[in-house]
Structure formats: structure tokens, C-alpha cells
PDB file of C-alpha atoms in Angstrom:
ATOM      1  CA  UNK A   1     100.403 106.588  98.474  1.00  0.00           C
ATOM      2  CA  UNK A   2     100.644 104.032  95.509  1.00  0.00           C
ATOM      3  CA  UNK A   3     102.486 101.618  93.858  1.00  0.00           C
ATOM      4  CA  UNK A   4     102.058  99.528  90.726  1.00  0.00           C
ATOM      5  CA  UNK A   5     102.715  95.760  90.352  1.00  0.00           C
ATOM      6  CA  UNK A   6     102.434  93.060  88.074  1.00  0.00           C
ATOM      7  CA  UNK A   7     101.223  89.431  89.563  1.00  0.00           C
ATOM      8  CA  UNK A   8     103.771  86.731  88.145  1.00  0.00           C
ATOM      9  CA  UNK A   9     101.174  84.773  86.833  1.00  0.00           C
ATOM     10  CA  UNK A  10      98.401  83.196  88.446  1.00  0.00           C
ATOM     11  CA  UNK A  11     100.450  83.841  91.640  1.00  0.00           C
ATOM     12  CA  UNK A  12      99.619  85.590  94.806  1.00  0.00           C
ATOM     13  CA  UNK A  13     100.445  89.117  95.212  1.00  0.00           C
ATOM     14  CA  UNK A  14     101.132  90.363  99.189  1.00  0.00           C
ATOM     15  CA  UNK A  15     101.550  93.931 100.289  1.00  0.00           C
ATOM     16  CA  UNK A  16     102.695  95.031 103.895  1.00  0.00           C
ATOM     17  CA  UNK A  17     102.321  98.301 105.423  1.00  0.00           C
ATOM     18  CA  UNK A  18     104.237  99.212 108.400  1.00  0.00           C
ATOM     19  CA  UNK A  19     103.735 102.699 110.362  1.00  0.00           C
ATOM     20  CA  UNK A  20     106.916 104.482 111.655  1.00  0.00           C
ATOM     21  CA  UNK A  21     105.018 106.143 113.601  1.00  0.00           C
ATOM     22  CA  UNK A  22     101.761 105.954 115.526  1.00  0.00           C
ATOM     23  CA  UNK A  23      99.330 106.348 111.945  1.00  0.00           C
ATOM     24  CA  UNK A  24      96.743 104.394 111.621  1.00  0.00           C
ATOM     25  CA  UNK A  25      96.960 103.169 108.150  1.00  0.00           C
ATOM     26  CA  UNK A  26      94.822 101.676 105.515  1.00  0.00           C
ATOM     27  CA  UNK A  27      96.034  99.230 102.152  1.00  0.00           C
ATOM     28  CA  UNK A  28      94.034  99.257  99.891  1.00  0.00           C
ATOM     29  CA  UNK A  29      94.798  97.053  96.523  1.00  0.00           C
ATOM     30  CA  UNK A  30      92.894  97.689  92.878  1.00  0.00           C
ATOM     31  CA  UNK A  31      92.492  95.865  90.213  1.00  0.00           C
ATOM     32  CA  UNK A  32      93.676  96.956  86.613  1.00  0.00           C
ATOM     33  CA  UNK A  33      90.408  98.675  86.407  1.00  0.00           C
ATOM     34  CA  UNK A  34      90.358 100.714  88.934  1.00  0.00           C
ATOM     35  CA  UNK A  35      88.395  98.477  90.921  1.00  0.00           C
ATOM     36  CA  UNK A  36      88.642  98.123  94.798  1.00  0.00           C
ATOM     37  CA  UNK A  37      89.899  94.163  95.531  1.00  0.00           C
ATOM     38  CA  UNK A  38      90.498  93.798  99.002  1.00  0.00           C
ATOM     39  CA  UNK A  39      91.094  96.752 101.939  1.00  0.00           C
ATOM     40  CA  UNK A  40      93.430  95.912 105.001  1.00  0.00           C
ATOM     41  CA  UNK A  41      92.605  98.175 108.573  1.00  0.00           C
ATOM     42  CA  UNK A  42      92.349  95.856 111.475  1.00  0.00           C
ATOM     43  CA  UNK A  43      95.334  96.711 112.840  1.00  0.00           C
ATOM     44  CA  UNK A  44      94.809  99.886 114.899  1.00  0.00           C
ATOM     45  CA  UNK A  45      97.231 103.202 115.200  1.00  0.00           C
ATOM     46  CA  UNK A  46     100.868 101.861 114.977  1.00  0.00           C
ATOM     47  CA  UNK A  47     100.227  98.562 113.941  1.00  0.00           C
ATOM     48  CA  UNK A  48     101.029  96.724 110.797  1.00  0.00           C
ATOM     49  CA  UNK A  49      98.194  95.993 107.915  1.00  0.00           C
ATOM     50  CA  UNK A  50      98.381  93.201 105.555  1.00  0.00           C
ATOM     51  CA  UNK A  51      96.616  92.271 102.060  1.00  0.00           C
ATOM     52  CA  UNK A  52      96.961  89.651  99.534  1.00  0.00           C
ATOM     53  CA  UNK A  53      95.386  88.862  96.367  1.00  0.00           C
ATOM     54  CA  UNK A  54      95.150  85.745  94.313  1.00  0.00           C
ATOM     55  CA  UNK A  55      95.210  86.400  90.235  1.00  0.00           C
ATOM     56  CA  UNK A  56      93.666  84.309  87.705  1.00  0.00           C
ATOM     57  CA  UNK A  57      97.121  85.363  85.648  1.00  0.00           C
ATOM     58  CA  UNK A  58      99.010  87.949  85.281  1.00  0.00           C
ATOM     59  CA  UNK A  59      97.648  91.105  85.623  1.00  0.00           C
ATOM     60  CA  UNK A  60      98.562  94.811  87.210  1.00  0.00           C
ATOM     61  CA  UNK A  61      97.577  96.171  90.598  1.00  0.00           C
ATOM     62  CA  UNK A  62      97.378  99.029  92.775  1.00  0.00           C
ATOM     63  CA  UNK A  63      98.446  98.845  96.261  1.00  0.00           C
ATOM     64  CA  UNK A  64      97.884 102.097  97.800  1.00  0.00           C
ATOM     65  CA  UNK A  65      98.488 103.032 101.379  1.00  0.00           C
ATOM     66  CA  UNK A  66      96.595 105.829 103.500  1.00  0.00           C
ATOM     67  CA  UNK A  67      95.997 107.064 106.760  1.00  0.00           C
ATOM     68  CA  UNK A  68      92.640 105.975 108.216  1.00  0.00           C
ATOM     69  CA  UNK A  69      91.639 109.204 109.246  1.00  0.00           C
ATOM     70  CA  UNK A  70      93.099 111.410 106.069  1.00  0.00           C
ATOM     71  CA  UNK A  71      96.082 112.310 108.604  1.00  0.00           C
ATOM     72  CA  UNK A  72      99.432 112.379 107.162  1.00  0.00           C
ATOM     73  CA  UNK A  73     101.727 108.876 108.076  1.00  0.00           C
ATOM     74  CA  UNK A  74     105.201 107.757 107.948  1.00  0.00           C
ATOM     75  CA  UNK A  75     105.582 103.940 107.004  1.00  0.00           C
ATOM     76  CA  UNK A  76     107.506 101.187 105.509  1.00  0.00           C
ATOM     77  CA  UNK A  77     106.159  99.092 102.451  1.00  0.00           C
ATOM     78  CA  UNK A  78     106.859  95.480 101.319  1.00  0.00           C
ATOM     79  CA  UNK A  79     105.542  94.394  98.306  1.00  0.00           C
ATOM     80  CA  UNK A  80     106.045  90.533  97.157  1.00  0.00           C
ATOM     81  CA  UNK A  81     105.405  88.849  94.179  1.00  0.00           C
ATOM     82  CA  UNK A  82     105.618  85.476  94.589  1.00  0.00           C
ATOM     83  CA  UNK A  83     106.613  83.009  91.620  1.00  0.00           C
TER      84      UNK A  83
END
């Protein structure tokens, strides 16, 4: 699943994904051109993944959540654009 978010100028964009099952999530943040900027995949099955980017100015990102092993996943997500 993917979400589009626009930064508020040069302020951070933060994303956290919490599985509601024991899936092993990975969280990717991609730039406006589709380039992978960062990946969070550290916590293992059932753990929250958190990633952030620090833009140089207002820009659009794609936040992508996936199950690290390609299976189904249930999750909640929080995306924050700081002011």
C-alpha cells in the first residue's frame, strides 16, 4: 500500500507503521521521481517500523508499506509532516 505526502517546506516527514498482526513490515520512502530514499526494516515480525526524511524544500514523497517477505499484512500507519 502506498500513500502520497507533501512536506511543509524543509520540515521533516515522519512515518510509522504498526502491524496489527505478526507480519514483518518494511517501510519505504520514495522521492517525487520514484527514487528510494530510505527503508526501515529493522524490528522483525510484529514490530513497529519508523522512517523519516529531511527535505531541502517543499516536495512530494511516497510512503510505501510492504510485508518484508511478500505476504499479506495488516497495519496501522501514522504519517507526520512537521510545521
